[in-house]
Amino acid sequence: MRSRSKHVKLAEGLARQEQIAPAVEACYQALRVGEIDPLVYCLLAELMLSGDFYDEAIFAASRAIELDSGCSPAYLALGLAYDRRGGMWDQSILVWHELAEVAPELVTAHVQLGEAFAATAFEEEAIASWRRALELDPKEARAMYDLAIAALKREGMATALPGFRKAGELDPSQDALFFTLAGASGDGQPTPVLSEVAPERGSRLEAAYVLAHEEDLFSAAELVRLILDEDPDDAETLGLASYLYLKQEAVDEAMACALRALTLSTRTPTAVYCLGAAFAKRPGLSYHAARVFDALAKLVPSKPMPYVLLAESLLGLQRYRSAGESYRAAVNLDPACVRARFGLAAVLHTEGRHSEAEWEISRAAYHDTRRQKLFWVLYDDYAEGRA
Amino acid sequence: MGDDSAARLYQAFVSQDPAAAIAVIEGVRDSSSDKAKLFDSLFAPAMAMLGGAWAAGVIDEDTFTQASVVAEQVNSFVTPPATAHDTGITVLVGSMHRDVHSIDKNVIAAALREAGHRVIDLGVDVRPVDFFERAEETGARMVIVSAQMISTARAVSRIREVFEAQGRDDVIMLVSGGPFAADEGLARDVGANGVVRGAESALRLVERVARERFAGSER
């Protein structure tokens, strides 16, 4: 067992700050002074991967595994490098199998294994892997997206679309859109105590957003009620009320509040979003949902999620090409938007462009693991475990 | 539509009276049968009134919930159907003999079915004679053949030969798959009438063929 040398720590620090070139140089410096350490190689693999140097990433990760077959971050980097390089699915399956062995509770390993199986047309094995991932974490959105794609391949879009929407609800980015539209991030703010919230509209609304963000829906609803008792024509508060009902699956109540809010002010983005989300839950209202999300996309053109929601409504209308354009707009705004990548993959499948679809899924996988900072989670666990 | 119909629908919701709600909708439907328009002009304003009444405290939370249940019960009267009406067009879909690729075929078949066409999915590895026999059984005059390999794509000509040998020149044969997408000349060579490039393309082509070739005749 060994601790990290100063050379490794320097490379690691730079890599964490995404100073790619200096971090790579620091890794090579560590190797030059004889630090033949799996940590250096897996850092190098991660850095090469972020620069799209797949062969170099594969070499470095393989070297780390040669030095220590229990080096879990190296398996992650190696698997992602194989997937993104393409044409190496057999090796990919083996790597994700290994990672699932080394870290059996790691949900992503099962999701990735499923994606590698799917790419090699082992559909049954793929589905079993994604189901295993969902057993470990029922909120694993990517496994749900993958299952929706599998349903698309077998039974078409009508079966797949509810899966996409369900996955979308697990995906935190949709709720994040609501809070962004409200101008209330909710992150890092202390949980309000109802009795201590100042009895005026601004404080109540702010506290209600924080509570809603923390999914304390009933406390948030109490504050909403207090605001509406003083001003029932408060469109923004009605938008929040609509969101709270949506979160409780009360679609009609949500629709009623959103429609009322928009009667009062058509430019209430939170109400526009909630109305679209309520319409999207009714299969016959895809056209209405598309119209609303199109308006939302125009209202906030810099946000990717309205384009994703618009695209999903267009899928419901069988307007696959337009849906693809909308997904592409979302990906252009945020290349890390996993939901847009999977949606785009679905559209590409409907066009028979299966290899491009697989590429989009592998991009989604890469961004999803980065979003979770999975490499660093595994890296820290591994480094700590051997210290 | 009378100006007060949305208010009457709202009142039916609040009174928790689905029959009255349906009566309001049916009364308006006489003059406007388009459900999407009915939703916009009647249901949505009534729902906005409901939201307003709840916000103003005119109705309490329980009444709001019960009224929403009534709205849920009647929304099929104002919501366009999720699946399209039967177009009466029968389409045979299958993958060519010795070709077991199914994804394109499945996606296309599902899209056509969703659009209201009568789709008969013959599966994968379908012999040319099976395409003919099923067309005879079902009266289908349109066939979509999927082939993903050069060898199976070339062999699609055998399907056209079988149809011609049996005097069924009227059958429209569309083809899909990588080899045809890459080389439209190949599609012509095998006797296809068109190349399907995915689900949306299938929808457009089938509708165009139905409009131009089958108009006014048995489909």
Coordinates of C-alpha atoms in Angstrom, one line a residue, chain B:
Chain B
M1 CA -70.6 28.5 -29.5
G2 CA -72.4 30.4 -26.9
D3 CA -70.3 32.8 -24.9
D4 CA -71.2 31.2 -21.6
S5 CA -70.5 27.6 -22.5
A6 CA -67.0 27.7 -20.9
A7 CA -68.6 29.1 -17.7
R8 CA -71.3 26.4 -17.8
L9 CA -68.6 23.7 -18.2
Y10 CA -66.7 25.2 -15.3
Q11 CA -69.9 25.2 -13.3
A12 CA -70.4 21.5 -14.1
F13 CA -66.9 20.8 -12.9
V14 CA -67.4 22.6 -9.6
S15 CA -70.8 20.9 -9.2
Q16 CA -69.0 17.6 -9.7
D17 CA -71.5 16.7 -12.4
P18 CA -69.9 14.8 -15.3
A19 CA -73.3 14.4 -17.1
A20 CA -73.8 18.2 -17.1
A21 CA -70.2 18.6 -18.3
I22 CA -70.7 16.2 -21.2
A23 CA -74.0 17.9 -22.1
V24 CA -72.2 21.2 -22.4
I25 CA -69.6 19.7 -24.6
E26 CA -72.1 17.9 -26.7
G27 CA -74.1 21.1 -27.1
V28 CA -71.1 22.9 -28.4
R29 CA -69.9 20.0 -30.5
D30 CA -72.9 20.4 -32.8
S31 CA -71.4 23.5 -34.2
S32 CA -67.7 22.5 -34.0
S33 CA -66.7 18.9 -34.2
D34 CA -62.9 19.5 -34.2
K35 CA -61.7 18.2 -30.8
A36 CA -58.5 20.3 -30.8
K37 CA -60.6 23.5 -31.4
L38 CA -63.1 22.4 -28.7
F39 CA -60.2 21.9 -26.3
D40 CA -58.9 25.4 -27.0
S41 CA -62.2 27.2 -27.0
L42 CA -64.1 25.4 -24.3
F43 CA -62.1 23.1 -22.1
A44 CA -59.0 25.3 -21.6
P45 CA -61.1 28.5 -20.6
A46 CA -63.1 26.4 -18.2
M47 CA -60.0 25.0 -16.7
A48 CA -58.6 28.5 -16.4
M49 CA -61.7 29.5 -14.5
L50 CA -61.3 26.5 -12.2
G51 CA -57.7 27.6 -11.5
G52 CA -58.9 31.1 -10.8
A53 CA -61.6 30.0 -8.5
W54 CA -59.1 27.9 -6.5
A55 CA -56.6 30.7 -6.4
A56 CA -59.3 33.1 -5.1
G57 CA -60.5 30.7 -2.5
V58 CA -63.9 30.5 -4.1
I59 CA -63.6 26.7 -4.0
D60 CA -61.6 24.8 -1.5
E61 CA -58.9 22.2 -2.1
D62 CA -61.3 19.3 -1.9
T63 CA -63.7 20.9 -4.4
F64 CA -60.7 21.7 -6.7
T65 CA -59.7 18.0 -6.6
Q66 CA -63.2 16.7 -7.2
A67 CA -63.7 19.2 -10.0
S68 CA -60.4 18.1 -11.6
V69 CA -61.6 14.5 -11.4
V70 CA -64.7 15.5 -13.5
A71 CA -62.4 17.3 -15.9
E72 CA -60.4 14.2 -16.2
Q73 CA -63.5 12.1 -16.8
V74 CA -64.7 14.3 -19.7
N75 CA -61.4 15.2 -21.3
S76 CA -61.7 12.4 -23.9
F77 CA -64.6 14.4 -25.3
V78 CA -62.4 17.3 -26.1
T79 CA -59.0 15.7 -26.6
P80 CA -58.0 14.5 -30.0
P81 CA -57.5 10.7 -30.1
A82 CA -54.0 9.5 -29.4
T83 CA -54.1 7.1 -32.3
A84 CA -55.1 8.0 -35.8
H85 CA -58.2 6.8 -37.5
D86 CA -58.1 3.8 -39.8
T87 CA -56.9 4.9 -43.2
G88 CA -58.0 1.6 -44.8
I89 CA -54.6 1.2 -46.4
T90 CA -53.1 -2.2 -46.0
V91 CA -49.3 -2.5 -46.1
L92 CA -47.2 -5.7 -45.9
V93 CA -43.9 -5.2 -44.2
G94 CA -41.1 -7.7 -43.9
S95 CA -37.4 -8.3 -44.1
M96 CA -36.1 -10.2 -47.1
H97 CA -35.4 -13.9 -47.1
R98 CA -32.0 -14.7 -45.4
D99 CA -32.1 -11.2 -43.8
V100 CA -32.8 -11.2 -40.0
H101 CA -32.3 -7.4 -39.5
S102 CA -35.5 -6.3 -37.8
I103 CA -35.0 -2.7 -36.4
D104 CA -35.8 -0.7 -39.5
K105 CA -38.8 -3.0 -40.3
N106 CA -40.1 -2.7 -36.8
V107 CA -39.8 1.1 -36.6
I108 CA -41.4 1.6 -40.0
A109 CA -44.2 -0.9 -39.2
A110 CA -45.0 0.8 -35.9
A111 CA -45.0 4.3 -37.4
L112 CA -47.4 3.2 -40.2
R113 CA -49.6 1.5 -37.7
E114 CA -49.6 4.6 -35.4
A115 CA -50.7 6.6 -38.5
G116 CA -53.7 4.5 -38.9
H117 CA -52.6 2.1 -41.6
R118 CA -53.3 -1.6 -41.5
V119 CA -49.9 -3.1 -41.2
I120 CA -49.2 -6.8 -41.6
D121 CA -45.7 -7.5 -40.3
L122 CA -44.4 -10.7 -41.9
G123 CA -41.3 -10.7 -39.7
V124 CA -37.7 -11.4 -40.9
D125 CA -36.3 -13.9 -43.3
V126 CA -39.5 -13.8 -45.4
R127 CA -39.5 -15.8 -48.7
P128 CA -40.7 -14.0 -51.8
V129 CA -43.6 -16.3 -52.2
D130 CA -44.8 -15.4 -48.7
F131 CA -45.0 -11.8 -49.7
F132 CA -47.2 -12.7 -52.6
E133 CA -49.4 -15.2 -50.7
R134 CA -50.0 -12.7 -47.8
A135 CA -50.8 -10.0 -50.4
E136 CA -53.4 -12.3 -52.0
E137 CA -54.9 -13.2 -48.6
T138 CA -55.2 -9.6 -47.4
G139 CA -55.7 -7.7 -50.6
A140 CA -52.7 -5.6 -49.8
R141 CA -51.4 -3.6 -52.8
M142 CA -48.4 -2.1 -51.0
V143 CA -45.4 -4.0 -49.8
I144 CA -42.3 -2.6 -47.9
V145 CA -39.3 -4.9 -48.1
S146 CA -36.4 -4.3 -45.8
A147 CA -32.9 -5.6 -46.7
Q148 CA -29.8 -4.6 -45.0
M149 CA -27.2 -6.6 -46.9
I150 CA -26.1 -6.2 -50.5
S151 CA -26.9 -9.9 -51.2
T152 CA -30.4 -9.7 -49.8
A153 CA -31.0 -6.3 -51.3
R154 CA -30.2 -7.7 -54.8
A155 CA -32.5 -10.7 -54.1
V156 CA -35.5 -8.4 -53.6
S157 CA -35.9 -8.6 -57.4
R158 CA -37.3 -12.1 -56.8
I159 CA -40.3 -10.6 -55.0
R160 CA -41.1 -8.4 -58.0
E161 CA -40.7 -11.5 -60.3
V162 CA -43.2 -13.5 -58.2
F163 CA -45.8 -10.7 -58.3
E164 CA -45.3 -10.3 -62.1
A165 CA -45.5 -14.0 -62.7
Q166 CA -48.8 -14.0 -60.9
G167 CA -50.2 -11.0 -62.9
R168 CA -50.0 -8.7 -59.9
D169 CA -48.2 -5.7 -61.6
D170 CA -50.4 -3.4 -59.6
V171 CA -48.6 -4.1 -56.3
I172 CA -46.4 -1.2 -55.2
M173 CA -43.2 -2.3 -53.8
L174 CA -41.1 0.0 -51.6
V175 CA -37.7 -1.0 -50.3
S176 CA -35.7 0.1 -47.3
G177 CA -32.2 -0.6 -46.0
G178 CA -28.7 0.7 -46.2
P179 CA -27.9 -0.7 -49.7
F180 CA -30.9 1.0 -51.2
A181 CA -30.3 4.3 -49.4
A182 CA -26.7 4.2 -50.7
D183 CA -27.7 3.3 -54.3
E184 CA -31.1 4.3 -55.7
G185 CA -30.2 2.6 -58.9
L186 CA -30.2 -0.7 -57.0
A187 CA -33.8 -0.1 -56.1
R188 CA -34.8 0.5 -59.7
D189 CA -32.9 -2.7 -60.7
V190 CA -34.9 -4.8 -58.3
G191 CA -38.2 -3.4 -59.5
A192 CA -39.0 -1.2 -56.5
N193 CA -41.3 1.8 -56.9
G194 CA -39.5 3.8 -54.2
V195 CA -37.0 3.9 -51.4
V196 CA -38.1 4.3 -47.8
R197 CA -35.5 6.2 -45.8
G198 CA -36.8 5.7 -42.4
A199 CA -40.2 6.0 -40.6
E200 CA -41.1 9.5 -41.6
S201 CA -40.2 8.8 -45.2
A202 CA -42.4 5.7 -45.1
L203 CA -45.3 7.7 -43.9
R204 CA -44.9 10.3 -46.7
L205 CA -44.4 7.6 -49.4
V206 CA -47.3 5.5 -48.3
E207 CA -49.6 8.5 -48.2
R208 CA -48.4 9.7 -51.6
V209 CA -48.9 6.3 -53.2
A210 CA -52.3 6.0 -51.6
R211 CA -53.2 9.5 -52.9
E212 CA -51.8 9.1 -56.4
R213 CA -52.2 5.5 -57.2
F214 CA -55.1 4.1 -55.1
A215 CA -57.4 7.2 -55.1
G216 CA -61.0 6.1 -55.6
S217 CA -60.1 2.4 -55.7
E218 CA -59.9 -0.5 -53.3
R219 CA -56.8 0.0 -51.2

